[in-house]
C-alpha cells in the first residue's frame, strides 16, 4: 500500500504541502515501510486516551502554547511522549507472536536531529547523524481485558551520547480505557535532558465518551509544564464527531523571565470530520 498525506500549510520537509508520504509492503515476513513517516517509537506508542485516541486533535501541549513567552522560545518543551519526526526512514516490524511485535527504524541524517526535536533543545551539531530506533509492542487480551504496552529507544549511529527512550501501558475493559506513557531524553547537553509523563482515563458508551488526562514535562534546566484536561465527545454519524475539552495549564521556568511563570484555564470545542 502507498499513502500521501497533505496539509493546508507547508511542512518542514522542503516547504511542501505534503506532510507524510510512504509505502508499506507486508506479508508473512512482517511489515516493511519506506518514506517520510515516524519510526517505531511513534508506531508502537501507548498514550493516554485523551491525548491520542480520544481527542487527538486537542493535544495537551497545545494548552501550553498560549502561555509561552514568544521571546524565550527555548524555554518551551513538548508534552508529547513521542518523537514525531517525519524524516525519510525505513522501518521493519515483525509479525505478531502472541500479541508481541518487535520493530526497528533507520533514518539517514534526519534534518532536525535526534527525533526531530529541534524545538526542544537539540544540541548544535546534532542534525547530521544517522538515527536508529528499536522497540517492542504488546497487544493482547486476558479474560476480556485488553492489555497494551510498549518499550523503545533511539540513538545516533555516529555518536551515541544522545538517547531517547519511552514506554507505555494501557488497559481496556467494558468501555473503560486507562493508559499512559513516559518519554525521556538524555545526552551531553544538560539543557537537552527532559522527561514527559502522561496518563488518562476514558469511558465510552454508545456514541458518547468522556475522559480526563494529565501531562507533565520536567527538564534538567528547571522548566516545568503541566496540563489537566477534561473532555467529551459525541459521534453524530460515521466520520462526524462533536468534541470539546476544558483544561487547566501551569508553566514554571527558572529563567528569570516573568512571562515564563503563569497558569490559566481554557476551553476548546469543535466538529471533527474524518472520511
PDB file of C-alpha atoms in Angstrom:
ATOM      1  CA  UNK A   1       0.000   0.000   0.000  1.00  0.00           C
ATOM      2  CA  UNK A   2       1.033   3.625  -0.504  1.00  0.00           C
ATOM      3  CA  UNK A   3      -0.011   6.760   1.387  1.00  0.00           C
ATOM      4  CA  UNK A   4       0.402  10.509   0.800  1.00  0.00           C
ATOM      5  CA  UNK A   5      -0.883  12.909   3.477  1.00  0.00           C
ATOM      6  CA  UNK A   6      -1.452  16.569   2.622  1.00  0.00           C
ATOM      7  CA  UNK A   7      -1.737  19.564   4.959  1.00  0.00           C
ATOM      8  CA  UNK A   8      -3.103  23.066   4.471  1.00  0.00           C
ATOM      9  CA  UNK A   9       0.275  24.554   5.422  1.00  0.00           C
ATOM     10  CA  UNK A  10       3.682  23.674   4.071  1.00  0.00           C
ATOM     11  CA  UNK A  11       5.529  21.190   6.239  1.00  0.00           C
ATOM     12  CA  UNK A  12       9.104  21.188   7.467  1.00  0.00           C
ATOM     13  CA  UNK A  13      10.397  18.917   4.711  1.00  0.00           C
ATOM     14  CA  UNK A  14      11.261  21.369   1.948  1.00  0.00           C
ATOM     15  CA  UNK A  15       8.287  23.715   2.364  1.00  0.00           C
ATOM     16  CA  UNK A  16       5.897  21.350   0.592  1.00  0.00           C
ATOM     17  CA  UNK A  17       2.226  20.752   1.319  1.00  0.00           C
ATOM     18  CA  UNK A  18       2.884  17.027   1.682  1.00  0.00           C
ATOM     19  CA  UNK A  19       3.091  16.165   5.365  1.00  0.00           C
ATOM     20  CA  UNK A  20       3.871  12.459   5.077  1.00  0.00           C
ATOM     21  CA  UNK A  21       4.384  10.019   2.213  1.00  0.00           C
ATOM     22  CA  UNK A  22       5.342   6.376   2.470  1.00  0.00           C
ATOM     23  CA  UNK A  23       4.961   2.883   1.011  1.00  0.00           C
ATOM     24  CA  UNK A  24       4.090  -0.239   3.025  1.00  0.00           C
ATOM     25  CA  UNK A  25       4.902  -3.803   1.982  1.00  0.00           C
ATOM     26  CA  UNK A  26       3.553  -6.510   4.289  1.00  0.00           C
ATOM     27  CA  UNK A  27       3.178 -10.267   4.355  1.00  0.00           C
ATOM     28  CA  UNK A  28       4.055 -13.330   6.401  1.00  0.00           C
ATOM     29  CA  UNK A  29       7.523 -11.797   6.921  1.00  0.00           C
ATOM     30  CA  UNK A  30       6.075  -8.760   8.724  1.00  0.00           C
ATOM     31  CA  UNK A  31       5.804  -5.153   7.552  1.00  0.00           C
ATOM     32  CA  UNK A  32       8.365  -3.025   5.722  1.00  0.00           C
ATOM     33  CA  UNK A  33       7.804   0.747   5.412  1.00  0.00           C
ATOM     34  CA  UNK A  34       9.826   3.280   3.403  1.00  0.00           C
ATOM     35  CA  UNK A  35       9.183   7.015   3.236  1.00  0.00           C
ATOM     36  CA  UNK A  36       8.666  10.196   5.243  1.00  0.00           C
ATOM     37  CA  UNK A  37       6.974   8.746   8.311  1.00  0.00           C
ATOM     38  CA  UNK A  38       7.588   8.436  12.056  1.00  0.00           C
ATOM     39  CA  UNK A  39       9.589   5.455  13.315  1.00  0.00           C
ATOM     40  CA  UNK A  40       8.658   2.529  15.537  1.00  0.00           C
ATOM     41  CA  UNK A  41       8.804   4.635  18.721  1.00  0.00           C
ATOM     42  CA  UNK A  42       5.746   6.511  17.467  1.00  0.00           C
ATOM     43  CA  UNK A  43       4.154   3.496  15.777  1.00  0.00           C
ATOM     44  CA  UNK A  44       4.220   1.392  18.969  1.00  0.00           C
ATOM     45  CA  UNK A  45       3.424   4.234  21.391  1.00  0.00           C
ATOM     46  CA  UNK A  46       0.734   3.610  24.011  1.00  0.00           C
ATOM     47  CA  UNK A  47      -0.546   7.008  25.144  1.00  0.00           C
ATOM     48  CA  UNK A  48      -3.143   8.499  27.446  1.00  0.00           C
ATOM     49  CA  UNK A  49      -6.517   8.031  25.680  1.00  0.00           C
ATOM     50  CA  UNK A  50      -7.411  11.724  25.720  1.00  0.00           C
ATOM     51  CA  UNK A  51      -4.065  12.631  24.167  1.00  0.00           C
ATOM     52  CA  UNK A  52      -4.316  10.259  21.214  1.00  0.00           C
ATOM     53  CA  UNK A  53      -7.325   8.008  20.596  1.00  0.00           C
ATOM     54  CA  UNK A  54      -9.951  10.298  22.123  1.00  0.00           C
ATOM     55  CA  UNK A  55      -9.214  13.929  21.283  1.00  0.00           C
ATOM     56  CA  UNK A  56      -6.082  13.592  19.221  1.00  0.00           C
ATOM     57  CA  UNK A  57      -6.556  16.978  17.613  1.00  0.00           C
ATOM     58  CA  UNK A  58      -6.601  18.735  21.031  1.00  0.00           C
ATOM     59  CA  UNK A  59      -3.131  17.707  22.162  1.00  0.00           C
ATOM     60  CA  UNK A  60      -2.204  18.558  25.789  1.00  0.00           C
ATOM     61  CA  UNK A  61       0.824  20.517  24.618  1.00  0.00           C
ATOM     62  CA  UNK A  62      -1.477  22.881  22.672  1.00  0.00           C
ATOM     63  CA  UNK A  63      -2.792  24.131  26.002  1.00  0.00           C
ATOM     64  CA  UNK A  64       0.654  25.440  26.907  1.00  0.00           C
ATOM     65  CA  UNK A  65       1.479  27.285  23.676  1.00  0.00           C
ATOM     66  CA  UNK A  66      -0.563  30.354  24.589  1.00  0.00           C
ATOM     67  CA  UNK A  67       1.355  30.635  27.874  1.00  0.00           C
ATOM     68  CA  UNK A  68       4.773  30.558  26.225  1.00  0.00           C
ATOM     69  CA  UNK A  69       6.770  33.760  26.126  1.00  0.00           C
ATOM     70  CA  UNK A  70       7.477  34.183  22.379  1.00  0.00           C
ATOM     71  CA  UNK A  71      10.730  35.994  23.182  1.00  0.00           C
ATOM     72  CA  UNK A  72      12.011  32.977  25.115  1.00  0.00           C
ATOM     73  CA  UNK A  73      11.130  30.103  22.772  1.00  0.00           C
ATOM     74  CA  UNK A  74      13.908  27.896  24.141  1.00  0.00           C
ATOM     75  CA  UNK A  75      12.011  27.535  27.416  1.00  0.00           C
ATOM     76  CA  UNK A  76       9.084  25.779  25.705  1.00  0.00           C
ATOM     77  CA  UNK A  77       9.223  21.996  25.960  1.00  0.00           C
ATOM     78  CA  UNK A  78       6.882  19.423  24.480  1.00  0.00           C
ATOM     79  CA  UNK A  79       4.198  17.445  26.308  1.00  0.00           C
ATOM     80  CA  UNK A  80       4.126  14.769  23.596  1.00  0.00           C
ATOM     81  CA  UNK A  81       5.538  11.371  24.582  1.00  0.00           C
ATOM     82  CA  UNK A  82       6.572  10.514  21.014  1.00  0.00           C
ATOM     83  CA  UNK A  83       9.406  11.674  18.726  1.00  0.00           C
ATOM     84  CA  UNK A  84       7.077  12.871  15.966  1.00  0.00           C
ATOM     85  CA  UNK A  85       9.602  13.308  13.161  1.00  0.00           C
ATOM     86  CA  UNK A  86       8.648  12.678   9.521  1.00  0.00           C
ATOM     87  CA  UNK A  87      12.188  12.427   8.167  1.00  0.00           C
ATOM     88  CA  UNK A  88      12.896   9.890   5.429  1.00  0.00           C
ATOM     89  CA  UNK A  89      13.420   6.482   7.048  1.00  0.00           C
ATOM     90  CA  UNK A  90      12.948   2.754   6.623  1.00  0.00           C
ATOM     91  CA  UNK A  91      11.129   0.683   9.265  1.00  0.00           C
ATOM     92  CA  UNK A  92      10.599  -3.032   9.766  1.00  0.00           C
ATOM     93  CA  UNK A  93       8.062  -4.631  12.137  1.00  0.00           C
ATOM     94  CA  UNK A  94       7.901  -8.368  12.781  1.00  0.00           C
ATOM     95  CA  UNK A  95       4.719 -10.450  12.615  1.00  0.00           C
ATOM     96  CA  UNK A  96       2.727 -10.650  15.853  1.00  0.00           C
ATOM     97  CA  UNK A  97       3.681 -13.557  18.113  1.00  0.00           C
ATOM     98  CA  UNK A  98       1.113 -13.974  20.890  1.00  0.00           C
ATOM     99  CA  UNK A  99       0.493 -10.234  20.668  1.00  0.00           C
ATOM    100  CA  UNK A 100       4.194  -9.284  20.781  1.00  0.00           C
ATOM    101  CA  UNK A 101       5.917  -7.430  17.937  1.00  0.00           C
ATOM    102  CA  UNK A 102       9.420  -6.019  17.539  1.00  0.00           C
ATOM    103  CA  UNK A 103      10.475  -3.206  15.249  1.00  0.00           C
ATOM    104  CA  UNK A 104      13.438  -1.163  14.102  1.00  0.00           C
ATOM    105  CA  UNK A 105      13.741   2.110  12.141  1.00  0.00           C
ATOM    106  CA  UNK A 106      16.692   3.770  10.443  1.00  0.00           C
ATOM    107  CA  UNK A 107      16.792   7.425   9.324  1.00  0.00           C
ATOM    108  CA  UNK A 108      19.844   8.694   7.400  1.00  0.00           C
ATOM    109  CA  UNK A 109      20.699  12.090   8.858  1.00  0.00           C
ATOM    110  CA  UNK A 110      17.250  13.406   9.898  1.00  0.00           C
ATOM    111  CA  UNK A 111      17.091  17.138   9.245  1.00  0.00           C
ATOM    112  CA  UNK A 112      16.069  18.214  12.754  1.00  0.00           C
ATOM    113  CA  UNK A 113      18.355  15.938  14.727  1.00  0.00           C
ATOM    114  CA  UNK A 114      17.539  13.021  17.008  1.00  0.00           C
ATOM    115  CA  UNK A 115      13.763  12.607  16.988  1.00  0.00           C
ATOM    116  CA  UNK A 116      13.213  15.839  15.103  1.00  0.00           C
ATOM    117  CA  UNK A 117      13.187  17.740  18.380  1.00  0.00           C
ATOM    118  CA  UNK A 118      14.918  20.897  17.254  1.00  0.00           C
ATOM    119  CA  UNK A 119      12.431  22.944  19.252  1.00  0.00           C
ATOM    120  CA  UNK A 120      13.153  21.062  22.446  1.00  0.00           C
ATOM    121  CA  UNK A 121      16.816  21.871  22.884  1.00  0.00           C
ATOM    122  CA  UNK A 122      18.638  19.658  20.400  1.00  0.00           C
ATOM    123  CA  UNK A 123      22.387  20.404  20.770  1.00  0.00           C
ATOM    124  CA  UNK A 124      24.219  22.162  17.956  1.00  0.00           C
ATOM    125  CA  UNK A 125      25.831  19.732  15.511  1.00  0.00           C
ATOM    126  CA  UNK A 126      23.126  17.137  16.214  1.00  0.00           C
ATOM    127  CA  UNK A 127      21.487  17.397  12.803  1.00  0.00           C
ATOM    128  CA  UNK A 128      23.777  15.264  10.617  1.00  0.00           C
ATOM    129  CA  UNK A 129      23.869  11.957  12.435  1.00  0.00           C
ATOM    130  CA  UNK A 130      22.085   8.773  11.402  1.00  0.00           C
ATOM    131  CA  UNK A 131      19.310   7.712  13.774  1.00  0.00           C
ATOM    132  CA  UNK A 132      18.234   4.216  14.846  1.00  0.00           C
ATOM    133  CA  UNK A 133      15.047   3.365  16.748  1.00  0.00           C
ATOM    134  CA  UNK A 134      14.153  -0.056  18.190  1.00  0.00           C
ATOM    135  CA  UNK A 135      11.201  -1.216  20.259  1.00  0.00           C
ATOM    136  CA  UNK A 136       8.744  -3.871  21.418  1.00  0.00           C
ATOM    137  CA  UNK A 137       4.946  -3.763  21.411  1.00  0.00           C
ATOM    138  CA  UNK A 138       2.292  -5.851  23.187  1.00  0.00           C
ATOM    139  CA  UNK A 139      -1.390  -6.060  22.230  1.00  0.00           C
ATOM    140  CA  UNK A 140      -3.265  -8.947  23.767  1.00  0.00           C
ATOM    141  CA  UNK A 141      -6.352  -9.857  25.812  1.00  0.00           C
ATOM    142  CA  UNK A 142      -6.841 -11.737  29.077  1.00  0.00           C
ATOM    143  CA  UNK A 143     -10.357 -12.641  30.299  1.00  0.00           C
ATOM    144  CA  UNK A 144     -11.950  -9.768  28.413  1.00  0.00           C
ATOM    145  CA  UNK A 145      -9.283  -7.222  29.461  1.00  0.00           C
ATOM    146  CA  UNK A 146      -7.233  -5.807  26.588  1.00  0.00           C
ATOM    147  CA  UNK A 147      -3.622  -5.094  27.534  1.00  0.00           C
ATOM    148  CA  UNK A 148      -1.408  -2.703  25.562  1.00  0.00           C
ATOM    149  CA  UNK A 149       2.260  -1.942  26.256  1.00  0.00           C
ATOM    150  CA  UNK A 150       5.366  -0.678  24.520  1.00  0.00           C
ATOM    151  CA  UNK A 151       9.025  -0.002  25.207  1.00  0.00           C
ATOM    152  CA  UNK A 152      11.557   1.558  22.830  1.00  0.00           C
ATOM    153  CA  UNK A 153      14.718   3.634  22.492  1.00  0.00           C
ATOM    154  CA  UNK A 154      16.556   5.693  19.887  1.00  0.00           C
ATOM    155  CA  UNK A 155      20.135   6.842  19.490  1.00  0.00           C
ATOM    156  CA  UNK A 156      22.522   8.163  16.857  1.00  0.00           C
ATOM    157  CA  UNK A 157      24.754   5.798  14.923  1.00  0.00           C
ATOM    158  CA  UNK A 158      27.576   8.324  14.572  1.00  0.00           C
ATOM    159  CA  UNK A 159      27.593   9.476  18.203  1.00  0.00           C
ATOM    160  CA  UNK A 160      25.563   7.618  20.821  1.00  0.00           C
ATOM    161  CA  UNK A 161      25.900  10.272  23.532  1.00  0.00           C
ATOM    162  CA  UNK A 162      22.242  11.252  22.977  1.00  0.00           C
ATOM    163  CA  UNK A 163      19.409   8.841  23.762  1.00  0.00           C
ATOM    164  CA  UNK A 164      15.623   8.844  23.650  1.00  0.00           C
ATOM    165  CA  UNK A 165      13.524   6.240  25.442  1.00  0.00           C
ATOM    166  CA  UNK A 166       9.816   5.740  26.027  1.00  0.00           C
ATOM    167  CA  UNK A 167       7.319   3.263  27.433  1.00  0.00           C
ATOM    168  CA  UNK A 168       3.581   2.967  27.779  1.00  0.00           C
ATOM    169  CA  UNK A 169       0.958   0.769  29.423  1.00  0.00           C
ATOM    170  CA  UNK A 170      -2.806   0.603  28.984  1.00  0.00           C
ATOM    171  CA  UNK A 171      -5.894  -1.456  29.805  1.00  0.00           C
ATOM    172  CA  UNK A 172      -9.354  -1.583  28.210  1.00  0.00           C
ATOM    173  CA  UNK A 173     -12.435  -3.194  29.760  1.00  0.00           C
ATOM    174  CA  UNK A 174     -16.200  -2.661  29.488  1.00  0.00           C
ATOM    175  CA  UNK A 175     -15.880   0.726  27.812  1.00  0.00           C
ATOM    176  CA  UNK A 176     -13.108   1.999  30.114  1.00  0.00           C
ATOM    177  CA  UNK A 177      -9.585   2.782  28.923  1.00  0.00           C
ATOM    178  CA  UNK A 178      -6.831   3.508  31.447  1.00  0.00           C
ATOM    179  CA  UNK A 179      -3.456   4.225  29.878  1.00  0.00           C
ATOM    180  CA  UNK A 180      -0.380   6.402  29.943  1.00  0.00           C
ATOM    181  CA  UNK A 181       3.135   6.842  28.665  1.00  0.00           C
ATOM    182  CA  UNK A 182       6.600   8.132  29.515  1.00  0.00           C
ATOM    183  CA  UNK A 183       9.217   9.738  27.297  1.00  0.00           C
ATOM    184  CA  UNK A 184      12.738  10.772  28.236  1.00  0.00           C
ATOM    185  CA  UNK A 185      15.823  12.206  26.619  1.00  0.00           C
ATOM    186  CA  UNK A 186      19.371  12.290  27.949  1.00  0.00           C
ATOM    187  CA  UNK A 187      22.639  13.482  26.493  1.00  0.00           C
ATOM    188  CA  UNK A 188      25.763  15.539  26.945  1.00  0.00           C
ATOM    189  CA  UNK A 189      23.842  18.818  26.905  1.00  0.00           C
ATOM    190  CA  UNK A 190      22.152  19.140  30.333  1.00  0.00           C
ATOM    191  CA  UNK A 191      19.615  21.634  28.961  1.00  0.00           C
ATOM    192  CA  UNK A 192      18.561  18.993  26.459  1.00  0.00           C
ATOM    193  CA  UNK A 193      17.572  16.421  29.106  1.00  0.00           C
ATOM    194  CA  UNK A 194      13.890  16.179  29.940  1.00  0.00           C
ATOM    195  CA  UNK A 195      11.126  13.719  30.824  1.00  0.00           C
ATOM    196  CA  UNK A 196       7.420  13.692  29.942  1.00  0.00           C
ATOM    197  CA  UNK A 197       4.606  11.859  31.729  1.00  0.00           C
ATOM    198  CA  UNK A 198       1.006  11.462  30.622  1.00  0.00           C
ATOM    199  CA  UNK A 199      -1.897   9.398  31.978  1.00  0.00           C
ATOM    200  CA  UNK A 200      -5.605   9.345  31.328  1.00  0.00           C
ATOM    201  CA  UNK A 201      -8.925   7.592  31.898  1.00  0.00           C
ATOM    202  CA  UNK A 202     -11.664   7.437  29.259  1.00  0.00           C
ATOM    203  CA  UNK A 203     -15.147   5.905  29.247  1.00  0.00           C
ATOM    204  CA  UNK A 204     -17.205   5.309  26.094  1.00  0.00           C
ATOM    205  CA  UNK A 205     -20.830   4.182  25.910  1.00  0.00           C
ATOM    206  CA  UNK A 206     -22.509   4.093  22.522  1.00  0.00           C
ATOM    207  CA  UNK A 207     -21.946   7.421  20.748  1.00  0.00           C
ATOM    208  CA  UNK A 208     -20.846   9.208  23.953  1.00  0.00           C
ATOM    209  CA  UNK A 209     -17.413   9.447  25.551  1.00  0.00           C
ATOM    210  CA  UNK A 210     -15.788  11.346  28.399  1.00  0.00           C
ATOM    211  CA  UNK A 211     -12.230  11.367  29.691  1.00  0.00           C
ATOM    212  CA  UNK A 212      -9.539  13.011  31.780  1.00  0.00           C
ATOM    213  CA  UNK A 213      -5.822  13.350  31.058  1.00  0.00           C
ATOM    214  CA  UNK A 214      -2.771  14.645  32.926  1.00  0.00           C
ATOM    215  CA  UNK A 215       0.557  15.514  31.305  1.00  0.00           C
ATOM    216  CA  UNK A 216       3.783  16.987  32.674  1.00  0.00           C
ATOM    217  CA  UNK A 217       7.225  17.816  31.306  1.00  0.00           C
ATOM    218  CA  UNK A 218      10.252  18.445  33.552  1.00  0.00           C
ATOM    219  CA  UNK A 219      13.709  19.485  32.325  1.00  0.00           C
ATOM    220  CA  UNK A 220      17.115  19.433  33.972  1.00  0.00           C
ATOM    221  CA  UNK A 221      17.263  23.197  33.485  1.00  0.00           C
ATOM    222  CA  UNK A 222      14.266  23.714  35.793  1.00  0.00           C
ATOM    223  CA  UNK A 223      11.438  24.235  33.288  1.00  0.00           C
ATOM    224  CA  UNK A 224       8.113  22.515  34.014  1.00  0.00           C
ATOM    225  CA  UNK A 225       4.833  22.386  32.072  1.00  0.00           C
ATOM    226  CA  UNK A 226       1.675  20.712  33.414  1.00  0.00           C
ATOM    227  CA  UNK A 227      -1.780  20.247  31.881  1.00  0.00           C
ATOM    228  CA  UNK A 228      -5.019  18.786  33.275  1.00  0.00           C
ATOM    229  CA  UNK A 229      -7.700  18.225  30.638  1.00  0.00           C
ATOM    230  CA  UNK A 230     -11.335  17.065  30.881  1.00  0.00           C
ATOM    231  CA  UNK A 231     -13.096  16.342  27.592  1.00  0.00           C
ATOM    232  CA  UNK A 232     -16.085  14.706  25.976  1.00  0.00           C
ATOM    233  CA  UNK A 233     -17.242  13.639  22.538  1.00  0.00           C
ATOM    234  CA  UNK A 234     -20.417  12.629  20.747  1.00  0.00           C
ATOM    235  CA  UNK A 235     -20.466  10.638  17.499  1.00  0.00           C
ATOM    236  CA  UNK A 236     -23.154  12.218  15.349  1.00  0.00           C
ATOM    237  CA  UNK A 237     -22.623   9.808  12.463  1.00  0.00           C
ATOM    238  CA  UNK A 238     -19.910   7.921  10.558  1.00  0.00           C
ATOM    239  CA  UNK A 239     -16.864  10.189  10.480  1.00  0.00           C
ATOM    240  CA  UNK A 240     -18.650  13.073  12.253  1.00  0.00           C
ATOM    241  CA  UNK A 241     -17.721  13.822  15.885  1.00  0.00           C
ATOM    242  CA  UNK A 242     -18.639  16.718  18.158  1.00  0.00           C
ATOM    243  CA  UNK A 243     -15.808  17.228  20.684  1.00  0.00           C
ATOM    244  CA  UNK A 244     -14.902  19.616  23.468  1.00  0.00           C
ATOM    245  CA  UNK A 245     -12.411  19.984  26.299  1.00  0.00           C
ATOM    246  CA  UNK A 246     -11.793  22.098  29.391  1.00  0.00           C
ATOM    247  CA  UNK A 247      -8.185  22.374  30.554  1.00  0.00           C
ATOM    248  CA  UNK A 248      -6.000  23.919  33.228  1.00  0.00           C
ATOM    249  CA  UNK A 249      -2.338  24.548  32.381  1.00  0.00           C
ATOM    250  CA  UNK A 250       0.582  25.673  34.520  1.00  0.00           C
ATOM    251  CA  UNK A 251       4.046  26.814  33.389  1.00  0.00           C
ATOM    252  CA  UNK A 252       7.084  27.283  35.629  1.00  0.00           C
ATOM    253  CA  UNK A 253      10.605  28.099  34.488  1.00  0.00           C
ATOM    254  CA  UNK A 254      13.791  29.137  36.284  1.00  0.00           C
ATOM    255  CA  UNK A 255      14.664  31.596  33.512  1.00  0.00           C
ATOM    256  CA  UNK A 256      14.129  34.843  35.371  1.00  0.00           C
ATOM    257  CA  UNK A 257      11.525  35.988  32.807  1.00  0.00           C
ATOM    258  CA  UNK A 258       8.200  36.963  34.373  1.00  0.00           C
ATOM    259  CA  UNK A 259       6.193  35.621  31.428  1.00  0.00           C
ATOM    260  CA  UNK A 260       7.634  32.127  31.893  1.00  0.00           C
ATOM    261  CA  UNK A 261       5.667  31.549  35.110  1.00  0.00           C
ATOM    262  CA  UNK A 262       1.916  31.550  34.621  1.00  0.00           C
ATOM    263  CA  UNK A 263      -1.196  29.395  34.733  1.00  0.00           C
ATOM    264  CA  UNK A 264      -4.724  29.570  33.369  1.00  0.00           C
ATOM    265  CA  UNK A 265      -7.913  27.835  32.274  1.00  0.00           C
ATOM    266  CA  UNK A 266      -9.136  27.370  28.704  1.00  0.00           C
ATOM    267  CA  UNK A 267     -11.788  25.571  26.701  1.00  0.00           C
ATOM    268  CA  UNK A 268     -11.926  24.180  23.153  1.00  0.00           C
ATOM    269  CA  UNK A 269     -14.815  22.765  21.137  1.00  0.00           C
ATOM    270  CA  UNK A 270     -15.303  21.780  17.534  1.00  0.00           C
ATOM    271  CA  UNK A 271     -16.622  19.411  14.904  1.00  0.00           C
ATOM    272  CA  UNK A 272     -14.225  16.742  13.621  1.00  0.00           C
ATOM    273  CA  UNK A 273     -14.815  15.261  10.164  1.00  0.00           C
ATOM    274  CA  UNK A 274     -12.912  12.157   9.091  1.00  0.00           C
ATOM    275  CA  UNK A 275     -13.646  10.340   5.837  1.00  0.00           C
TER     276      UNK A 275
END
